[in-house]
Amino acid sequence: MKRFHVHLHVDDLTRSISFYSQLFAAQPARIESDYAKWMLEDPPVNFAISTRGDTPGIDHLGIQTDNAEELASLKARAHAADMALLDEGTTTCCYARSEKHWVTDPQGIAWEHFHTLGNIPVFHEATSSATPASATACCAASSRSCCS
């Protein structure tokens, strides 16, 4: 099964958690000092908010897969559609280790396709200083320019 993913930037995390908990009639599956995530079943959505970002609003959209085969299928679709693709491979972001790639739609909205491999205790693990900044992109704000 695939799950739709939405990530929003918010100004006030506590207020936003309260609002979305009421809206979804569910508490977040994960809360950190700068982040919250709901894993909703009806409809199946991975909905995340964070205080990391320039302006409030949609950071990116995406599709979370349950396995590597579904992720490979999404990558093949992106290639078939001749979409520019940023393949991050195995990376860390949003308190998780994932296999992921990014594409950008014609309006410039970043789409993340990913398969979560496990949780980590930090938002994003640091990489070596020899790694280019574009390869350490975490979430769409820094990925958009790579995918357009």
Short mmCIF file of N, CA and C in Angstrom, two decimals:
data_model
loop_
_atom_site.label_atom_id
_atom_site.label_comp_id
_atom_site.label_asym_id
_atom_site.label_seq_id
_atom_site.Cartn_x
_atom_site.Cartn_y
_atom_site.Cartn_z
N MET A 1 0.83 -1.18 0.00
CA MET A 1 0.00 0.00 0.00
C MET A 1 0.87 1.24 0.00
N LYS A 2 0.45 2.23 -0.73
CA LYS A 2 1.12 3.52 -0.72
C LYS A 2 0.30 4.46 0.15
N ARG A 3 0.97 5.48 0.69
CA ARG A 3 0.32 6.45 1.57
C ARG A 3 0.68 7.84 1.09
N PHE A 4 -0.32 8.70 0.94
CA PHE A 4 -0.09 10.08 0.55
C PHE A 4 0.64 10.80 1.67
N HIS A 5 1.55 11.70 1.32
CA HIS A 5 2.36 12.44 2.31
C HIS A 5 2.23 13.93 2.07
N VAL A 6 2.02 14.67 3.14
CA VAL A 6 1.97 16.13 3.11
C VAL A 6 2.86 16.64 4.23
N HIS A 7 3.70 17.63 3.94
CA HIS A 7 4.53 18.26 4.97
C HIS A 7 4.29 19.76 4.91
N LEU A 8 3.85 20.34 6.03
CA LEU A 8 3.61 21.78 6.13
C LEU A 8 4.60 22.42 7.07
N HIS A 9 4.95 23.67 6.78
CA HIS A 9 5.69 24.50 7.73
C HIS A 9 4.67 25.27 8.54
N VAL A 10 4.86 25.34 9.85
CA VAL A 10 3.94 26.07 10.72
C VAL A 10 4.72 27.04 11.60
N ASP A 11 4.04 28.10 12.03
CA ASP A 11 4.67 29.07 12.93
C ASP A 11 4.61 28.62 14.38
N ASP A 12 3.49 28.05 14.79
CA ASP A 12 3.25 27.70 16.19
C ASP A 12 2.93 26.20 16.26
N LEU A 13 3.91 25.42 16.64
CA LEU A 13 3.76 23.96 16.64
C LEU A 13 2.67 23.51 17.61
N THR A 14 2.67 24.03 18.82
CA THR A 14 1.69 23.62 19.82
C THR A 14 0.27 23.90 19.36
N ARG A 15 0.04 25.09 18.86
CA ARG A 15 -1.29 25.46 18.36
C ARG A 15 -1.68 24.58 17.17
N SER A 16 -0.73 24.32 16.28
CA SER A 16 -1.00 23.50 15.11
C SER A 16 -1.28 22.05 15.49
N ILE A 17 -0.55 21.51 16.46
CA ILE A 17 -0.81 20.15 16.93
C ILE A 17 -2.23 20.06 17.47
N SER A 18 -2.64 21.04 18.25
CA SER A 18 -3.99 21.06 18.80
C SER A 18 -5.03 21.10 17.68
N PHE A 19 -4.82 21.99 16.70
CA PHE A 19 -5.75 22.12 15.59
C PHE A 19 -5.87 20.81 14.80
N TYR A 20 -4.74 20.27 14.36
CA TYR A 20 -4.78 19.07 13.53
C TYR A 20 -5.24 17.84 14.31
N SER A 21 -4.96 17.78 15.61
CA SER A 21 -5.46 16.67 16.42
C SER A 21 -6.98 16.69 16.46
N GLN A 22 -7.56 17.87 16.55
CA GLN A 22 -9.02 18.00 16.50
C GLN A 22 -9.54 17.67 15.11
N LEU A 23 -8.90 18.21 14.09
CA LEU A 23 -9.33 18.00 12.71
C LEU A 23 -9.33 16.51 12.34
N PHE A 24 -8.28 15.79 12.75
CA PHE A 24 -8.14 14.39 12.40
C PHE A 24 -8.76 13.45 13.44
N ALA A 25 -9.19 13.99 14.59
CA ALA A 25 -9.71 13.18 15.71
C ALA A 25 -8.67 12.13 16.11
N ALA A 26 -7.41 12.54 16.12
CA ALA A 26 -6.31 11.64 16.47
C ALA A 26 -5.12 12.46 16.94
N GLN A 27 -4.37 11.89 17.88
CA GLN A 27 -3.15 12.52 18.34
C GLN A 27 -2.00 12.15 17.39
N PRO A 28 -0.95 12.96 17.33
CA PRO A 28 0.19 12.63 16.47
C PRO A 28 0.83 11.30 16.87
N ALA A 29 1.35 10.60 15.88
CA ALA A 29 2.11 9.37 16.12
C ALA A 29 3.50 9.69 16.65
N ARG A 30 3.99 10.89 16.34
CA ARG A 30 5.32 11.32 16.78
C ARG A 30 5.31 12.82 17.01
N ILE A 31 5.89 13.25 18.14
CA ILE A 31 6.04 14.67 18.44
C ILE A 31 7.48 14.91 18.88
N GLU A 32 8.10 15.92 18.30
CA GLU A 32 9.42 16.39 18.69
C GLU A 32 9.31 17.89 18.96
N SER A 33 10.37 18.53 19.38
CA SER A 33 10.31 19.95 19.71
C SER A 33 10.00 20.84 18.51
N ASP A 34 10.25 20.34 17.29
CA ASP A 34 10.06 21.14 16.08
C ASP A 34 9.23 20.41 15.03
N TYR A 35 8.54 19.32 15.41
CA TYR A 35 7.96 18.42 14.41
C TYR A 35 6.84 17.59 15.02
N ALA A 36 5.84 17.30 14.21
CA ALA A 36 4.79 16.35 14.60
C ALA A 36 4.32 15.61 13.35
N LYS A 37 3.91 14.35 13.54
CA LYS A 37 3.47 13.55 12.40
C LYS A 37 2.28 12.69 12.80
N TRP A 38 1.29 12.66 11.93
CA TRP A 38 0.13 11.79 12.07
C TRP A 38 0.22 10.73 10.98
N MET A 39 0.00 9.48 11.33
CA MET A 39 -0.07 8.39 10.36
C MET A 39 -1.53 7.94 10.32
N LEU A 40 -2.30 8.60 9.49
CA LEU A 40 -3.74 8.38 9.44
C LEU A 40 -4.07 7.18 8.56
N GLU A 41 -5.09 6.44 8.96
CA GLU A 41 -5.52 5.26 8.21
C GLU A 41 -6.73 5.54 7.33
N ASP A 42 -7.54 6.54 7.71
CA ASP A 42 -8.76 6.82 6.95
C ASP A 42 -8.92 8.32 6.78
N PRO A 43 -8.43 8.89 5.69
CA PRO A 43 -7.75 8.25 4.57
C PRO A 43 -6.28 8.01 4.92
N PRO A 44 -5.62 7.10 4.19
CA PRO A 44 -4.22 6.82 4.49
C PRO A 44 -3.30 7.99 4.10
N VAL A 45 -2.88 8.74 5.12
CA VAL A 45 -2.05 9.93 4.90
C VAL A 45 -0.95 9.97 5.95
N ASN A 46 0.26 10.29 5.53
CA ASN A 46 1.36 10.63 6.42
C ASN A 46 1.40 12.16 6.40
N PHE A 47 0.89 12.79 7.45
CA PHE A 47 0.76 14.25 7.51
C PHE A 47 1.75 14.76 8.54
N ALA A 48 2.69 15.59 8.11
CA ALA A 48 3.73 16.09 9.00
C ALA A 48 3.76 17.61 9.00
N ILE A 49 4.08 18.18 10.17
CA ILE A 49 4.27 19.62 10.29
C ILE A 49 5.59 19.86 10.99
N SER A 50 6.23 20.99 10.69
CA SER A 50 7.46 21.33 11.39
C SER A 50 7.63 22.84 11.41
N THR A 51 8.46 23.29 12.31
CA THR A 51 8.79 24.71 12.38
C THR A 51 10.03 25.03 11.57
N ARG A 52 10.53 24.07 10.83
CA ARG A 52 11.71 24.26 9.99
C ARG A 52 11.27 24.74 8.62
N GLY A 53 11.66 25.93 8.25
CA GLY A 53 11.28 26.44 6.94
C GLY A 53 11.19 27.95 6.95
N ASP A 54 11.14 28.51 5.76
CA ASP A 54 11.13 29.96 5.62
C ASP A 54 9.76 30.57 5.90
N THR A 55 8.73 30.02 5.30
CA THR A 55 7.38 30.57 5.43
C THR A 55 6.39 29.46 5.69
N PRO A 56 5.30 29.76 6.40
CA PRO A 56 4.28 28.75 6.62
C PRO A 56 3.64 28.32 5.30
N GLY A 57 3.19 27.09 5.25
CA GLY A 57 2.52 26.57 4.07
C GLY A 57 3.08 25.24 3.65
N ILE A 58 2.68 24.81 2.47
CA ILE A 58 3.11 23.51 1.96
C ILE A 58 4.61 23.52 1.66
N ASP A 59 5.32 22.59 2.27
CA ASP A 59 6.74 22.40 1.95
C ASP A 59 6.85 21.47 0.76
N HIS A 60 6.20 20.32 0.87
CA HIS A 60 6.22 19.35 -0.23
C HIS A 60 5.09 18.35 -0.07
N LEU A 61 4.82 17.64 -1.14
CA LEU A 61 3.87 16.54 -1.16
C LEU A 61 4.66 15.28 -1.45
N GLY A 62 4.03 14.13 -1.29
CA GLY A 62 4.78 12.93 -1.60
C GLY A 62 3.95 11.68 -1.51
N ILE A 63 4.62 10.57 -1.77
CA ILE A 63 4.03 9.25 -1.65
C ILE A 63 5.02 8.38 -0.88
N GLN A 64 4.54 7.81 0.22
CA GLN A 64 5.33 6.89 1.03
C GLN A 64 4.96 5.48 0.62
N THR A 65 5.96 4.64 0.38
CA THR A 65 5.70 3.25 -0.02
C THR A 65 5.97 2.31 1.14
N ASP A 66 5.38 1.13 1.06
CA ASP A 66 5.60 0.11 2.08
C ASP A 66 6.83 -0.74 1.82
N ASN A 67 7.35 -0.68 0.56
CA ASN A 67 8.48 -1.54 0.25
C ASN A 67 9.31 -0.96 -0.90
N ALA A 68 10.47 -1.53 -1.10
CA ALA A 68 11.41 -1.06 -2.12
C ALA A 68 10.85 -1.23 -3.54
N GLU A 69 10.05 -2.25 -3.76
CA GLU A 69 9.49 -2.49 -5.10
C GLU A 69 8.54 -1.36 -5.50
N GLU A 70 7.67 -0.93 -4.56
CA GLU A 70 6.77 0.18 -4.86
C GLU A 70 7.56 1.46 -5.13
N LEU A 71 8.64 1.68 -4.38
CA LEU A 71 9.47 2.86 -4.61
C LEU A 71 10.12 2.79 -5.99
N ALA A 72 10.61 1.64 -6.38
CA ALA A 72 11.22 1.47 -7.71
C ALA A 72 10.19 1.75 -8.80
N SER A 73 8.95 1.34 -8.60
CA SER A 73 7.89 1.60 -9.57
C SER A 73 7.65 3.10 -9.72
N LEU A 74 7.64 3.83 -8.61
CA LEU A 74 7.46 5.29 -8.68
C LEU A 74 8.62 5.95 -9.41
N LYS A 75 9.83 5.45 -9.17
CA LYS A 75 11.00 6.00 -9.86
C LYS A 75 10.92 5.73 -11.36
N ALA A 76 10.47 4.55 -11.75
CA ALA A 76 10.32 4.22 -13.16
C ALA A 76 9.28 5.13 -13.82
N ARG A 77 8.19 5.42 -13.12
CA ARG A 77 7.18 6.34 -13.65
C ARG A 77 7.76 7.73 -13.88
N ALA A 78 8.56 8.20 -12.93
CA ALA A 78 9.17 9.52 -13.06
C ALA A 78 10.10 9.56 -14.27
N HIS A 79 10.90 8.51 -14.44
CA HIS A 79 11.78 8.44 -15.61
C HIS A 79 10.99 8.39 -16.91
N ALA A 80 9.91 7.60 -16.93
CA ALA A 80 9.08 7.47 -18.14
C ALA A 80 8.41 8.78 -18.51
N ALA A 81 8.10 9.59 -17.52
CA ALA A 81 7.48 10.89 -17.75
C ALA A 81 8.53 11.96 -18.07
N ASP A 82 9.79 11.55 -18.15
CA ASP A 82 10.90 12.45 -18.44
C ASP A 82 10.99 13.58 -17.42
N MET A 83 10.77 13.23 -16.14
CA MET A 83 10.85 14.21 -15.06
C MET A 83 12.27 14.25 -14.52
N ALA A 84 12.75 15.46 -14.21
CA ALA A 84 14.04 15.58 -13.54
C ALA A 84 13.92 14.92 -12.17
N LEU A 85 14.90 14.15 -11.80
CA LEU A 85 14.83 13.37 -10.57
C LEU A 85 16.09 13.57 -9.76
N LEU A 86 15.92 13.85 -8.48
CA LEU A 86 17.04 13.91 -7.54
C LEU A 86 16.97 12.65 -6.70
N ASP A 87 17.90 11.73 -6.91
CA ASP A 87 17.92 10.47 -6.18
C ASP A 87 18.85 10.62 -4.98
N GLU A 88 18.27 10.65 -3.79
CA GLU A 88 19.07 10.78 -2.57
C GLU A 88 19.54 9.43 -2.05
N GLY A 89 18.97 8.33 -2.56
CA GLY A 89 19.34 7.02 -2.04
C GLY A 89 18.93 6.92 -0.58
N THR A 90 19.76 6.25 0.23
CA THR A 90 19.48 6.15 1.65
C THR A 90 19.94 7.43 2.32
N THR A 91 19.03 8.07 3.05
CA THR A 91 19.31 9.35 3.66
C THR A 91 18.50 9.50 4.95
N THR A 92 18.72 10.58 5.66
CA THR A 92 17.97 10.84 6.89
C THR A 92 17.29 12.19 6.80
N CYS A 93 16.07 12.24 7.29
CA CYS A 93 15.32 13.48 7.37
C CYS A 93 14.04 13.21 8.14
N CYS A 94 13.56 14.22 8.83
CA CYS A 94 12.27 14.14 9.52
C CYS A 94 12.23 12.98 10.51
N TYR A 95 13.32 12.82 11.26
CA TYR A 95 13.42 11.80 12.30
C TYR A 95 13.31 10.37 11.76
N ALA A 96 13.73 10.19 10.50
CA ALA A 96 13.66 8.85 9.90
C ALA A 96 14.81 8.62 8.93
N ARG A 97 15.17 7.36 8.78
CA ARG A 97 16.12 6.94 7.74
C ARG A 97 15.26 6.37 6.61
N SER A 98 15.48 6.86 5.40
CA SER A 98 14.65 6.47 4.28
C SER A 98 15.47 6.31 3.02
N GLU A 99 14.90 5.59 2.09
CA GLU A 99 15.38 5.55 0.71
C GLU A 99 14.44 6.49 -0.02
N LYS A 100 14.97 7.49 -0.76
CA LYS A 100 14.07 8.46 -1.38
C LYS A 100 14.62 9.10 -2.62
N HIS A 101 13.70 9.63 -3.39
CA HIS A 101 14.04 10.49 -4.52
C HIS A 101 12.97 11.58 -4.61
N TRP A 102 13.32 12.64 -5.33
CA TRP A 102 12.45 13.81 -5.48
C TRP A 102 12.21 14.10 -6.95
N VAL A 103 11.00 14.58 -7.25
CA VAL A 103 10.67 15.11 -8.56
C VAL A 103 9.93 16.43 -8.32
N THR A 104 9.90 17.28 -9.33
CA THR A 104 9.21 18.57 -9.22
C THR A 104 8.17 18.65 -10.32
N ASP A 105 6.95 19.04 -9.92
CA ASP A 105 5.88 19.13 -10.91
C ASP A 105 6.02 20.41 -11.74
N PRO A 106 5.22 20.58 -12.79
CA PRO A 106 5.36 21.76 -13.65
C PRO A 106 5.15 23.10 -12.94
N GLN A 107 4.48 23.09 -11.78
CA GLN A 107 4.28 24.33 -11.02
C GLN A 107 5.43 24.61 -10.07
N GLY A 108 6.38 23.69 -9.97
CA GLY A 108 7.52 23.87 -9.07
C GLY A 108 7.31 23.26 -7.70
N ILE A 109 6.25 22.46 -7.50
CA ILE A 109 6.01 21.81 -6.22
C ILE A 109 6.82 20.52 -6.15
N ALA A 110 7.60 20.40 -5.09
CA ALA A 110 8.43 19.21 -4.92
C ALA A 110 7.59 18.04 -4.43
N TRP A 111 7.86 16.87 -5.02
CA TRP A 111 7.23 15.61 -4.63
C TRP A 111 8.32 14.66 -4.16
N GLU A 112 8.14 14.13 -2.97
CA GLU A 112 9.06 13.17 -2.38
C GLU A 112 8.46 11.78 -2.51
N HIS A 113 9.22 10.84 -3.05
CA HIS A 113 8.83 9.43 -3.07
C HIS A 113 9.81 8.72 -2.14
N PHE A 114 9.29 7.99 -1.15
CA PHE A 114 10.20 7.42 -0.16
C PHE A 114 9.67 6.14 0.47
N HIS A 115 10.61 5.37 0.98
CA HIS A 115 10.33 4.16 1.75
C HIS A 115 11.08 4.31 3.06
N THR A 116 10.34 4.38 4.17
CA THR A 116 10.96 4.57 5.49
C THR A 116 11.59 3.26 5.96
N LEU A 117 12.86 3.35 6.36
CA LEU A 117 13.60 2.18 6.81
C LEU A 117 13.63 2.08 8.33
N GLY A 118 13.46 3.22 9.02
CA GLY A 118 13.48 3.21 10.48
C GLY A 118 13.50 4.61 11.05
N ASN A 119 13.23 4.72 12.33
CA ASN A 119 13.26 6.01 13.03
C ASN A 119 14.67 6.32 13.51
N ILE A 120 14.96 7.62 13.62
CA ILE A 120 16.21 8.09 14.21
C ILE A 120 15.87 9.15 15.24
N PRO A 121 16.76 9.45 16.20
CA PRO A 121 16.43 10.38 17.28
C PRO A 121 16.61 11.86 16.93
N VAL A 122 17.08 12.19 15.73
CA VAL A 122 17.31 13.58 15.33
C VAL A 122 16.58 13.86 14.02
N PHE A 123 16.32 15.14 13.74
CA PHE A 123 15.61 15.52 12.52
C PHE A 123 16.41 15.09 11.29
N HIS A 124 17.72 15.33 11.32
CA HIS A 124 18.58 15.05 10.17
C HIS A 124 19.99 14.78 10.68
N GLU A 125 20.59 13.68 10.26
CA GLU A 125 21.96 13.37 10.65
C GLU A 125 22.93 14.15 9.78
N ALA A 126 23.96 14.67 10.39
CA ALA A 126 24.98 15.41 9.66
C ALA A 126 25.76 14.45 8.77
N THR A 127 26.25 15.00 7.65
CA THR A 127 27.10 14.22 6.75
C THR A 127 28.49 14.83 6.76
N SER A 128 29.40 14.20 6.08
CA SER A 128 30.77 14.69 6.05
C SER A 128 30.83 16.03 5.32
N SER A 129 31.83 16.84 5.64
CA SER A 129 31.98 18.15 5.01
C SER A 129 32.34 18.03 3.53
N ALA A 130 32.76 16.83 3.11
CA ALA A 130 33.09 16.62 1.70
C ALA A 130 31.85 16.39 0.84
N THR A 131 30.69 16.17 1.49
CA THR A 131 29.46 15.93 0.74
C THR A 131 28.89 17.24 0.26
N PRO A 132 28.56 17.37 -1.03
CA PRO A 132 27.98 18.60 -1.53
C PRO A 132 26.66 18.92 -0.84
N ALA A 133 26.35 20.21 -0.68
CA ALA A 133 25.13 20.63 0.00
C ALA A 133 23.89 20.06 -0.65
N SER A 134 23.88 19.94 -1.98
CA SER A 134 22.69 19.42 -2.66
C SER A 134 22.42 17.97 -2.30
N ALA A 135 23.46 17.24 -1.93
CA ALA A 135 23.27 15.83 -1.59
C ALA A 135 22.76 15.65 -0.17
N THR A 136 22.82 16.71 0.64
CA THR A 136 22.36 16.61 2.02
C THR A 136 21.00 17.26 2.19
N ALA A 137 20.35 17.58 1.10
CA ALA A 137 19.05 18.24 1.16
C ALA A 137 18.09 17.43 2.02
N CYS A 138 17.44 18.11 2.92
CA CYS A 138 16.45 17.47 3.78
C CYS A 138 15.15 18.23 3.62
N CYS A 139 14.18 17.57 3.11
CA CYS A 139 12.89 18.16 2.78
C CYS A 139 13.04 19.10 1.59
N ALA A 140 11.95 19.56 1.11
CA ALA A 140 11.91 20.13 -0.23
C ALA A 140 12.54 21.50 -0.40
N ALA A 141 12.61 22.30 0.64
CA ALA A 141 13.10 23.66 0.47
C ALA A 141 14.46 23.67 -0.22
N SER A 142 15.35 22.79 0.19
CA SER A 142 16.65 22.75 -0.44
C SER A 142 16.68 21.81 -1.64
N SER A 143 15.67 20.97 -1.80
CA SER A 143 15.64 20.03 -2.92
C SER A 143 15.03 20.61 -4.16
N ARG A 144 14.14 21.61 -4.03
CA ARG A 144 13.43 22.14 -5.19
C ARG A 144 14.39 22.58 -6.29
N SER A 145 15.44 23.29 -5.93
CA SER A 145 16.36 23.78 -6.97
C SER A 145 17.09 22.63 -7.64
N CYS A 146 17.21 21.51 -6.97
CA CYS A 146 17.89 20.37 -7.56
C CYS A 146 17.01 19.62 -8.54
N CYS A 147 15.74 19.74 -8.38
CA CYS A 147 14.81 18.94 -9.19
C CYS A 147 14.21 19.72 -10.34
N SER A 148 14.32 21.00 -10.37
CA SER A 148 13.61 21.77 -11.40
C SER A 148 14.36 21.82 -12.71
#
